[in-house]
Structures are given as structure tokens and as C-alpha cells.
Amino acid sequence: MADSSPMAADCVFCSLLNGDGSADWVWRGPLASALLPRRYGWLAPGHTLVISNEHAVGVQDVSSDCLQEVALLVQRVAQQMAATIGAQGVNVLNASGQNSDQSVDHLHFHVVPRWADDGLDTWVHGKSSHVLGAGWLDDLRAGLLSTGSDSR
């Protein structure tokens, strides 16, 4: 692995980053890497996973430097999908944290190339039945103001 971030012994992505097991690496960087999922997990030809090199479960607990590099690598992968395999668009999929249906407890994004009439439907169907209490939007705004410098 390219950096010295703590790894989780029972995490498949951490193991792959440490060189345990085989992976089809697309890119290895100091904070973010990209690999192909196992073929039976492909949603489309060229489907790529972009992962953080530090062990973090999701966007909620990853360092901001690592998250920035992951997001930039997602963008680069999407750009190269257009340039090299003719993808006309991409779907970027992520599930982060408990109750999100995250399959591997390590931050990762699926970058799925798309073409006209490719037969894939990745859009969410249905809506949550969870109800928020009054004042949730004000609470969210106040929380964002207290944790960051940009109020937009």
C-alpha cells in the first residue's frame, strides 16, 4: 500500500491494498485507488470501484484529505471512461454507514459507465417511510454552520 494509514484486519479492501489476494488494479495512488470488482459483480463492462486507502467505513468518518482524493479519482475514472470506452455518462453509487445497505464496510464508490439503451436501471425505486420531526432543516443548517466555513 502507498501510505501508512491504519488498516482493518477483517476488511477485504484493506487486505487487497496490503497485497493480500489478487485484484485488477486500475490505479494506485497515495490516498485513493481504483480496481475492478469481481466479474460477477459488474453492473456494466468497465464498472470500477474507487476506494480510500485509509480504512474508513463511509463519507462520515473518512479524513477530508482522503475524501477529496477519492472524489477526484472518481472524476478522473469517469473522464477516462468517456475517452477510452465511449461511455456517454456514468452512475456514481455509494452507500455509507449502518442501515445504508453498504456491502463492504470500507469507503468505496462504484463508477458505472453508461450508454444509450444499455438496459441498466440504477435509479432508486421507492421512498423512505421515515418521518423527521419539526425543525430538522434548521438543525441541519446549524450543524453545518458549526462544523464548516462555507454557509452556501
CSV table of N, CA and C in Angstrom, one decimal:
chain,number,residue,atom,x,y,z
A,1,MET,N,0.8,-1.2,0.0
A,1,MET,CA,0.0,0.0,0.0
A,1,MET,C,0.9,1.2,0.0
A,2,ALA,N,0.4,2.3,-0.5
A,2,ALA,CA,1.2,3.5,-0.7
A,2,ALA,C,1.3,4.4,0.5
A,3,ASP,N,0.4,4.3,1.5
A,3,ASP,CA,0.6,5.1,2.7
A,3,ASP,C,0.5,4.3,4.0
A,4,SER,N,0.6,4.9,5.1
A,4,SER,CA,0.7,4.1,6.4
A,4,SER,C,-0.5,4.2,7.2
A,5,SER,N,-1.7,4.5,6.6
A,5,SER,CA,-2.9,4.6,7.4
A,5,SER,C,-3.3,3.3,8.0
A,6,PRO,N,-3.9,3.3,9.2
A,6,PRO,CA,-4.3,2.0,9.8
A,6,PRO,C,-5.2,1.3,9.0
A,7,MET,N,-5.1,0.0,9.0
A,7,MET,CA,-5.9,-0.9,8.2
A,7,MET,C,-6.7,-1.8,9.1
A,8,ALA,N,-7.9,-2.3,8.7
A,8,ALA,CA,-8.7,-3.2,9.4
A,8,ALA,C,-8.4,-4.6,9.0
A,9,ALA,N,-8.0,-5.4,9.9
A,9,ALA,CA,-7.6,-6.8,9.6
A,9,ALA,C,-8.7,-7.6,8.9
A,10,ASP,N,-9.9,-7.3,9.2
A,10,ASP,CA,-11.0,-8.1,8.6
A,10,ASP,C,-11.7,-7.5,7.4
A,11,CYS,N,-11.0,-6.5,6.8
A,11,CYS,CA,-11.6,-5.7,5.7
A,11,CYS,C,-11.0,-6.2,4.4
A,12,VAL,N,-11.8,-6.6,3.4
A,12,VAL,CA,-11.4,-7.1,2.2
A,12,VAL,C,-10.6,-6.1,1.4
A,13,PHE,N,-11.0,-4.8,1.4
A,13,PHE,CA,-10.3,-3.8,0.7
A,13,PHE,C,-9.0,-3.5,1.3
A,14,CYS,N,-8.9,-3.4,2.6
A,14,CYS,CA,-7.6,-3.2,3.3
A,14,CYS,C,-6.7,-4.4,3.0
A,15,SER,N,-7.2,-5.6,3.0
A,15,SER,CA,-6.3,-6.7,2.6
A,15,SER,C,-5.8,-6.6,1.2
A,16,LEU,N,-6.6,-6.2,0.2
A,16,LEU,CA,-6.2,-6.0,-1.1
A,16,LEU,C,-5.1,-4.9,-1.2
A,17,LEU,N,-5.4,-3.8,-0.5
A,17,LEU,CA,-4.4,-2.7,-0.5
A,17,LEU,C,-3.1,-3.1,0.1
A,18,ASN,N,-3.1,-4.0,1.0
A,18,ASN,CA,-1.8,-4.6,1.6
A,18,ASN,C,-1.2,-5.6,0.7
A,19,GLY,N,-1.8,-6.0,-0.4
A,19,GLY,CA,-1.2,-7.0,-1.2
A,19,GLY,C,-1.6,-8.4,-1.0
A,20,ASP,N,-2.6,-8.6,-0.1
A,20,ASP,CA,-3.1,-9.9,0.2
A,20,ASP,C,-4.3,-10.2,-0.7
A,21,GLY,N,-4.2,-11.2,-1.5
A,21,GLY,CA,-5.2,-11.5,-2.5
A,21,GLY,C,-4.9,-10.8,-3.8
A,22,SER,N,-5.7,-11.1,-4.8
A,22,SER,CA,-5.5,-10.6,-6.1
A,22,SER,C,-6.6,-9.6,-6.5
A,23,ALA,N,-6.2,-8.5,-7.2
A,23,ALA,CA,-7.1,-7.5,-7.6
A,23,ALA,C,-6.7,-7.0,-9.0
A,24,ASP,N,-7.6,-6.6,-9.8
A,24,ASP,CA,-7.3,-6.0,-11.1
A,24,ASP,C,-7.3,-4.5,-10.8
A,25,TRP,N,-6.1,-4.0,-10.5
A,25,TRP,CA,-6.0,-2.6,-10.1
A,25,TRP,C,-6.0,-1.7,-11.4
A,26,VAL,N,-6.8,-0.7,-11.4
A,26,VAL,CA,-6.9,0.3,-12.4
A,26,VAL,C,-5.9,1.5,-12.1
A,27,TRP,N,-5.8,1.8,-10.9
A,27,TRP,CA,-5.0,2.9,-10.4
A,27,TRP,C,-4.6,2.7,-8.9
A,28,ARG,N,-3.4,3.0,-8.6
A,28,ARG,CA,-2.9,3.0,-7.2
A,28,ARG,C,-2.3,4.4,-6.9
A,29,GLY,N,-2.9,5.1,-5.9
A,29,GLY,CA,-2.4,6.4,-5.5
A,29,GLY,C,-2.1,6.4,-4.0
A,30,PRO,N,-1.6,7.5,-3.5
A,30,PRO,CA,-1.2,7.5,-2.1
A,30,PRO,C,-2.4,7.6,-1.2
A,31,LEU,N,-3.6,8.1,-1.6
A,31,LEU,CA,-4.7,8.2,-0.7
A,31,LEU,C,-6.0,7.5,-1.3
A,32,ALA,N,-6.0,7.3,-2.6
A,32,ALA,CA,-7.1,6.6,-3.2
A,32,ALA,C,-6.7,5.7,-4.3
A,33,SER,N,-7.4,4.6,-4.5
A,33,SER,CA,-7.1,3.6,-5.6
A,33,SER,C,-8.4,3.2,-6.3
A,34,ALA,N,-8.2,2.6,-7.4
A,34,ALA,CA,-9.3,2.1,-8.2
A,34,ALA,C,-9.1,0.7,-8.7
A,35,LEU,N,-10.1,-0.2,-8.6
A,35,LEU,CA,-10.0,-1.6,-9.0
A,35,LEU,C,-11.3,-2.0,-9.7
A,36,LEU,N,-11.2,-3.1,-10.4
A,36,LEU,CA,-12.4,-3.7,-11.0
A,36,LEU,C,-13.0,-4.6,-9.9
A,37,PRO,N,-14.3,-4.6,-9.8
A,37,PRO,CA,-15.0,-5.6,-9.0
A,37,PRO,C,-14.9,-7.0,-9.6
A,38,ARG,N,-15.1,-8.0,-8.9
A,38,ARG,CA,-15.2,-9.3,-9.4
A,38,ARG,C,-16.2,-9.4,-10.6
A,39,ARG,N,-15.9,-10.1,-11.6
A,39,ARG,CA,-16.8,-10.1,-12.8
A,39,ARG,C,-18.2,-10.3,-12.5
A,40,TYR,N,-18.5,-11.2,-11.6
A,40,TYR,CA,-20.0,-11.4,-11.3
A,40,TYR,C,-20.6,-10.2,-10.7
A,41,GLY,N,-19.8,-9.2,-10.2
A,41,GLY,CA,-20.4,-8.0,-9.6
A,41,GLY,C,-20.5,-6.8,-10.5
A,42,TRP,N,-20.1,-7.0,-11.8
A,42,TRP,CA,-20.1,-5.9,-12.7
A,42,TRP,C,-21.5,-5.5,-13.1
A,43,LEU,N,-21.8,-4.3,-13.0
A,43,LEU,CA,-23.1,-3.8,-13.4
A,43,LEU,C,-23.1,-3.4,-14.9
A,44,ALA,N,-21.9,-3.2,-15.4
A,44,ALA,CA,-21.7,-2.8,-16.8
A,44,ALA,C,-20.2,-3.1,-17.1
A,45,PRO,N,-19.9,-3.3,-18.4
A,45,PRO,CA,-18.5,-3.5,-18.8
A,45,PRO,C,-17.7,-2.2,-18.4
A,46,GLY,N,-16.6,-2.4,-17.7
A,46,GLY,CA,-15.8,-1.3,-17.2
A,46,GLY,C,-16.1,-0.7,-15.8
A,47,HIS,N,-17.2,-1.3,-15.2
A,47,HIS,CA,-17.6,-0.9,-13.9
A,47,HIS,C,-16.3,-0.9,-13.0
A,48,THR,N,-16.1,0.2,-12.3
A,48,THR,CA,-14.8,0.4,-11.5
A,48,THR,C,-15.2,0.8,-10.1
A,49,LEU,N,-14.4,0.3,-9.1
A,49,LEU,CA,-14.6,0.7,-7.7
A,49,LEU,C,-13.5,1.7,-7.4
A,50,VAL,N,-13.8,2.8,-6.8
A,50,VAL,CA,-12.8,3.8,-6.3
A,50,VAL,C,-12.9,3.7,-4.8
A,51,ILE,N,-11.7,3.4,-4.1
A,51,ILE,CA,-11.7,3.2,-2.7
A,51,ILE,C,-10.7,4.1,-2.0
A,52,SER,N,-10.9,4.4,-0.7
A,52,SER,CA,-10.0,5.1,0.1
A,52,SER,C,-8.8,4.2,0.5
A,53,ASN,N,-7.6,4.7,0.5
A,53,ASN,CA,-6.5,3.9,1.0
A,53,ASN,C,-6.5,3.8,2.5
A,54,GLU,N,-7.1,4.7,3.2
A,54,GLU,CA,-7.2,4.6,4.7
A,54,GLU,C,-8.5,3.9,5.0
A,55,HIS,N,-8.5,3.1,6.0
A,55,HIS,CA,-9.8,2.4,6.4
A,55,HIS,C,-10.7,3.4,7.0
A,56,ALA,N,-11.8,3.6,6.4
A,56,ALA,CA,-13.0,4.4,6.9
A,56,ALA,C,-14.2,3.7,6.4
A,57,VAL,N,-15.2,3.6,7.2
A,57,VAL,CA,-16.5,3.0,6.8
A,57,VAL,C,-17.2,3.8,5.7
A,58,GLY,N,-17.3,5.1,5.8
A,58,GLY,CA,-18.0,5.8,4.9
A,58,GLY,C,-17.6,7.3,4.8
A,59,VAL,N,-18.4,8.1,4.1
A,59,VAL,CA,-18.1,9.5,4.0
A,59,VAL,C,-18.1,10.2,5.3
A,60,GLN,N,-18.8,9.7,6.3
A,60,GLN,CA,-19.0,10.3,7.6
A,60,GLN,C,-17.7,10.3,8.4
A,61,ASP,N,-16.8,9.3,8.2
A,61,ASP,CA,-15.6,9.2,9.1
A,61,ASP,C,-14.3,9.2,8.4
A,62,VAL,N,-14.3,9.3,7.1
A,62,VAL,CA,-13.0,9.4,6.3
A,62,VAL,C,-12.4,10.8,6.5
A,63,SER,N,-11.1,10.9,6.5
A,63,SER,CA,-10.4,12.2,6.6
A,63,SER,C,-10.8,13.0,5.3
A,64,SER,N,-10.8,14.4,5.5
A,64,SER,CA,-11.2,15.2,4.4
A,64,SER,C,-10.2,15.1,3.3
A,65,ASP,N,-8.9,15.0,3.6
A,65,ASP,CA,-7.9,14.9,2.5
A,65,ASP,C,-8.1,13.6,1.7
A,66,CYS,N,-8.4,12.5,2.3
A,66,CYS,CA,-8.6,11.3,1.6
A,66,CYS,C,-9.9,11.3,0.8
A,67,LEU,N,-11.0,11.9,1.4
A,67,LEU,CA,-12.2,12.0,0.7
A,67,LEU,C,-12.1,12.9,-0.6
A,68,GLN,N,-11.3,13.9,-0.5
A,68,GLN,CA,-11.0,14.8,-1.6
A,68,GLN,C,-10.3,14.0,-2.7
A,69,GLU,N,-9.3,13.2,-2.4
A,69,GLU,CA,-8.6,12.4,-3.4
A,69,GLU,C,-9.5,11.3,-4.0
A,70,VAL,N,-10.4,10.7,-3.2
A,70,VAL,CA,-11.3,9.7,-3.7
A,70,VAL,C,-12.2,10.4,-4.7
A,71,ALA,N,-12.8,11.5,-4.4
A,71,ALA,CA,-13.7,12.2,-5.3
A,71,ALA,C,-13.0,12.6,-6.6
A,72,LEU,N,-11.8,13.1,-6.5
A,72,LEU,CA,-11.0,13.5,-7.7
A,72,LEU,C,-10.7,12.2,-8.5
A,73,LEU,N,-10.5,11.1,-7.9
A,73,LEU,CA,-10.2,9.9,-8.7
A,73,LEU,C,-11.5,9.4,-9.3
A,74,VAL,N,-12.6,9.5,-8.7
A,74,VAL,CA,-13.9,9.2,-9.3
A,74,VAL,C,-14.1,10.0,-10.6
A,75,GLN,N,-13.8,11.3,-10.5
A,75,GLN,CA,-13.9,12.2,-11.7
A,75,GLN,C,-13.0,11.7,-12.8
A,76,ARG,N,-11.7,11.4,-12.4
A,76,ARG,CA,-10.8,11.0,-13.5
A,76,ARG,C,-11.2,9.7,-14.1
A,77,VAL,N,-11.6,8.8,-13.3
A,77,VAL,CA,-12.1,7.5,-13.9
A,77,VAL,C,-13.3,7.7,-14.9
A,78,ALA,N,-14.2,8.6,-14.4
A,78,ALA,CA,-15.4,8.9,-15.3
A,78,ALA,C,-14.9,9.6,-16.6
A,79,GLN,N,-14.0,10.5,-16.5
A,79,GLN,CA,-13.5,11.1,-17.7
A,79,GLN,C,-12.8,10.1,-18.7
A,80,GLN,N,-12.0,9.2,-18.1
A,80,GLN,CA,-11.3,8.3,-18.9
A,80,GLN,C,-12.3,7.2,-19.5
A,81,MET,N,-13.4,6.9,-18.8
A,81,MET,CA,-14.4,6.0,-19.4
A,81,MET,C,-15.0,6.6,-20.6
A,82,ALA,N,-15.2,7.9,-20.6
A,82,ALA,CA,-15.7,8.6,-21.8
A,82,ALA,C,-14.7,8.5,-22.9
A,83,ALA,N,-13.4,8.8,-22.6
A,83,ALA,CA,-12.4,8.9,-23.6
A,83,ALA,C,-11.9,7.6,-24.1
A,84,THR,N,-11.9,6.5,-23.3
A,84,THR,CA,-11.4,5.3,-23.8
A,84,THR,C,-12.4,4.2,-24.1
A,85,ILE,N,-13.5,4.2,-23.5
A,85,ILE,CA,-14.5,3.1,-23.8
A,85,ILE,C,-15.8,3.7,-24.4
A,86,GLY,N,-15.8,5.0,-24.6
A,86,GLY,CA,-17.0,5.6,-25.2
A,86,GLY,C,-18.2,5.8,-24.3
A,87,ALA,N,-18.0,5.7,-23.0
A,87,ALA,CA,-19.2,5.9,-22.1
A,87,ALA,C,-19.8,7.3,-22.3
A,88,GLN,N,-21.1,7.3,-22.4
A,88,GLN,CA,-21.7,8.6,-22.6
A,88,GLN,C,-22.2,9.3,-21.3
A,89,GLY,N,-22.0,8.6,-20.2
A,89,GLY,CA,-22.3,9.0,-18.9
A,89,GLY,C,-21.8,8.0,-17.9
A,90,VAL,N,-22.0,8.3,-16.6
A,90,VAL,CA,-21.7,7.4,-15.6
A,90,VAL,C,-22.7,7.5,-14.5
A,91,ASN,N,-22.9,6.4,-13.7
A,91,ASN,CA,-23.6,6.5,-12.4
A,91,ASN,C,-22.6,6.3,-11.4
A,92,VAL,N,-22.6,7.2,-10.4
A,92,VAL,CA,-21.7,7.1,-9.2
A,92,VAL,C,-22.5,6.7,-8.0
A,93,LEU,N,-22.2,5.5,-7.5
A,93,LEU,CA,-23.1,4.9,-6.4
A,93,LEU,C,-22.2,4.7,-5.2
A,94,ASN,N,-22.8,5.0,-4.0
A,94,ASN,CA,-22.2,4.9,-2.7
A,94,ASN,C,-23.2,4.6,-1.7
A,95,ALA,N,-22.9,3.8,-0.7
A,95,ALA,CA,-23.7,3.6,0.5
A,95,ALA,C,-22.7,3.7,1.6
A,96,SER,N,-23.0,4.5,2.6
A,96,SER,CA,-22.1,4.8,3.7
A,96,SER,C,-22.8,4.6,5.1
A,97,GLY,N,-22.3,3.7,5.8
A,97,GLY,CA,-22.7,3.5,7.2
A,97,GLY,C,-23.8,2.6,7.4
A,98,GLN,N,-24.1,2.4,8.7
A,98,GLN,CA,-25.1,1.5,9.1
A,98,GLN,C,-26.5,1.8,8.5
A,99,ASN,N,-27.2,0.8,8.1
A,99,ASN,CA,-28.6,0.9,7.5
A,99,ASN,C,-28.6,1.5,6.1
A,100,SER,N,-27.4,1.6,5.5
A,100,SER,CA,-27.4,2.1,4.1
A,100,SER,C,-27.3,1.1,3.0
A,101,ASP,N,-27.3,-0.2,3.4
A,101,ASP,CA,-27.1,-1.3,2.5
A,101,ASP,C,-25.7,-1.4,2.0
A,102,GLN,N,-24.7,-0.9,2.7
A,102,GLN,CA,-23.3,-0.9,2.3
A,102,GLN,C,-22.9,-2.4,2.4
A,103,SER,N,-22.3,-2.9,1.3
A,103,SER,CA,-21.9,-4.3,1.2
A,103,SER,C,-20.5,-4.6,1.8
A,104,VAL,N,-19.6,-3.6,1.8
A,104,VAL,CA,-18.3,-3.7,2.3
A,104,VAL,C,-18.0,-2.5,3.2
A,105,ASP,N,-17.7,-2.7,4.5
A,105,ASP,CA,-17.6,-1.6,5.4
A,105,ASP,C,-16.2,-0.9,5.2
A,106,HIS,N,-16.0,-0.3,4.0
A,106,HIS,CA,-14.8,0.4,3.7
A,106,HIS,C,-15.3,1.4,2.6
A,107,LEU,N,-15.0,2.7,2.7
A,107,LEU,CA,-15.4,3.7,1.8
A,107,LEU,C,-15.1,3.3,0.4
A,108,HIS,N,-16.1,3.2,-0.5
A,108,HIS,CA,-15.9,3.0,-1.9
A,108,HIS,C,-17.1,3.6,-2.7
A,109,PHE,N,-16.8,3.9,-3.9
A,109,PHE,CA,-17.7,4.4,-4.9
A,109,PHE,C,-17.7,3.5,-6.1
A,110,HIS,N,-18.9,3.2,-6.6
A,110,HIS,CA,-19.0,2.4,-7.9
A,110,HIS,C,-19.1,3.5,-9.0
A,111,VAL,N,-18.2,3.4,-10.0
A,111,VAL,CA,-18.3,4.2,-11.1
A,111,VAL,C,-18.7,3.3,-12.3
A,112,VAL,N,-20.0,3.5,-12.7
A,112,VAL,CA,-20.6,2.6,-13.7
A,112,VAL,C,-20.8,3.3,-15.0
A,113,PRO,N,-20.1,2.9,-16.0
A,113,PRO,CA,-20.2,3.6,-17.3
A,113,PRO,C,-21.6,3.3,-17.9
A,114,ARG,N,-22.1,4.3,-18.7
A,114,ARG,CA,-23.5,4.1,-19.2
A,114,ARG,C,-23.4,4.5,-20.7
A,115,TRP,N,-24.3,3.8,-21.5
A,115,TRP,CA,-24.5,4.1,-22.9
A,115,TRP,C,-26.0,4.2,-23.1
A,116,ALA,N,-26.4,4.8,-24.2
A,116,ALA,CA,-27.8,4.8,-24.6
A,116,ALA,C,-28.4,3.4,-24.7
A,117,ASP,N,-29.6,3.2,-24.2
A,117,ASP,CA,-30.3,1.9,-24.3
A,117,ASP,C,-29.4,0.7,-23.8
A,118,ASP,N,-28.6,0.9,-22.8
A,118,ASP,CA,-27.8,-0.2,-22.3
A,118,ASP,C,-28.6,-1.2,-21.4
A,119,GLY,N,-29.8,-0.9,-21.1
A,119,GLY,CA,-30.7,-1.8,-20.3
A,119,GLY,C,-30.5,-1.8,-18.8
A,120,LEU,N,-29.6,-1.0,-18.3
A,120,LEU,CA,-29.3,-0.9,-16.9
A,120,LEU,C,-30.2,0.2,-16.3
A,121,ASP,N,-30.8,-0.1,-15.1
A,121,ASP,CA,-31.6,0.9,-14.4
A,121,ASP,C,-31.0,1.0,-13.0
A,122,THR,N,-30.3,2.0,-12.7
A,122,THR,CA,-29.6,2.1,-11.3
A,122,THR,C,-30.4,3.1,-10.4
A,123,TRP,N,-31.4,3.7,-10.9
A,123,TRP,CA,-32.1,4.7,-10.2
A,123,TRP,C,-32.9,4.1,-9.0
A,124,VAL,N,-33.0,4.7,-7.9
A,124,VAL,CA,-33.7,4.2,-6.7
A,124,VAL,C,-35.2,4.2,-7.0
A,125,HIS,N,-35.8,3.1,-6.7
A,125,HIS,CA,-37.3,3.0,-6.8
A,125,HIS,C,-37.9,2.9,-5.4
A,126,GLY,N,-38.9,3.7,-5.1
A,126,GLY,CA,-39.5,3.8,-3.8
A,126,GLY,C,-38.9,4.9,-3.0
A,127,LYS,N,-39.5,5.1,-1.9
A,127,LYS,CA,-39.1,6.2,-1.0
A,127,LYS,C,-39.1,5.7,0.5
A,128,SER,N,-38.3,6.4,1.3
A,128,SER,CA,-38.2,6.0,2.7
A,128,SER,C,-39.6,6.4,3.4
A,129,SER,N,-39.9,5.6,4.4
A,129,SER,CA,-41.1,5.8,5.2
A,129,SER,C,-40.8,6.6,6.5
A,130,HIS,N,-39.5,6.8,6.7
A,130,HIS,CA,-39.1,7.5,7.9
A,130,HIS,C,-39.6,9.0,7.9
A,131,VAL,N,-40.1,9.4,9.1
A,131,VAL,CA,-40.6,10.7,9.2
A,131,VAL,C,-39.7,11.6,10.1
A,132,LEU,N,-39.3,12.8,9.7
A,132,LEU,CA,-38.5,13.6,10.5
A,132,LEU,C,-39.3,14.6,11.3
A,133,GLY,N,-38.8,14.9,12.5
A,133,GLY,CA,-39.5,15.9,13.4
A,133,GLY,C,-39.4,17.3,12.9
A,134,ALA,N,-40.3,18.1,13.4
A,134,ALA,CA,-40.2,19.6,13.1
A,134,ALA,C,-38.9,20.1,13.4
A,135,GLY,N,-38.4,21.0,12.6
A,135,GLY,CA,-37.1,21.7,12.9
A,135,GLY,C,-35.9,21.0,12.4
A,136,TRP,N,-36.1,19.9,11.7
A,136,TRP,CA,-34.9,19.2,11.2
A,136,TRP,C,-34.0,20.0,10.3
A,137,LEU,N,-34.6,20.8,9.4
A,137,LEU,CA,-33.9,21.6,8.5
A,137,LEU,C,-33.0,22.7,9.2
A,138,ASP,N,-33.6,23.3,10.1
A,138,ASP,CA,-32.9,24.3,10.9
A,138,ASP,C,-31.7,23.7,11.7
A,139,ASP,N,-32.0,22.5,12.3
A,139,ASP,CA,-30.9,21.8,13.0
A,139,ASP,C,-29.8,21.4,12.0
A,140,LEU,N,-30.1,20.9,10.9
A,140,LEU,CA,-29.1,20.5,9.9
A,140,LEU,C,-28.3,21.7,9.5
A,141,ARG,N,-28.9,22.8,9.2
A,141,ARG,CA,-28.2,24.1,8.8
A,141,ARG,C,-27.3,24.5,9.9
A,142,ALA,N,-27.8,24.5,11.2
A,142,ALA,CA,-27.0,25.0,12.3
A,142,ALA,C,-25.8,24.0,12.5
A,143,GLY,N,-26.0,22.8,12.3
A,143,GLY,CA,-24.9,21.8,12.4
A,143,GLY,C,-23.8,22.1,11.4
A,144,LEU,N,-24.3,22.3,10.2
A,144,LEU,CA,-23.3,22.6,9.1
A,144,LEU,C,-22.5,23.9,9.4
A,145,LEU,N,-23.2,24.9,9.9
A,145,LEU,CA,-22.6,26.2,10.2
A,145,LEU,C,-21.5,26.0,11.3
A,146,SER,N,-21.8,25.1,12.2
A,146,SER,CA,-20.8,25.0,13.3
A,146,SER,C,-19.6,24.1,13.0
A,147,THR,N,-19.7,23.4,11.9
A,147,THR,CA,-18.6,22.5,11.5
A,147,THR,C,-17.8,22.9,10.3
A,148,GLY,N,-18.2,23.9,9.6
A,148,GLY,CA,-17.5,24.3,8.4
A,148,GLY,C,-17.5,25.8,8.2
A,149,SER,N,-16.7,26.3,7.2
A,149,SER,CA,-16.6,27.7,7.0
A,149,SER,C,-17.4,28.2,5.8
A,150,ASP,N,-18.1,27.3,5.1
A,150,ASP,CA,-18.9,27.7,3.9
A,150,ASP,C,-20.4,27.6,4.2
A,151,SER,N,-21.1,28.7,4.2
A,151,SER,CA,-22.5,28.6,4.6
A,151,SER,C,-23.4,28.5,3.4
A,152,ARG,N,-22.9,28.3,2.2
A,152,ARG,CA,-23.7,28.2,1.0
A,152,ARG,C,-24.4,26.9,1.0
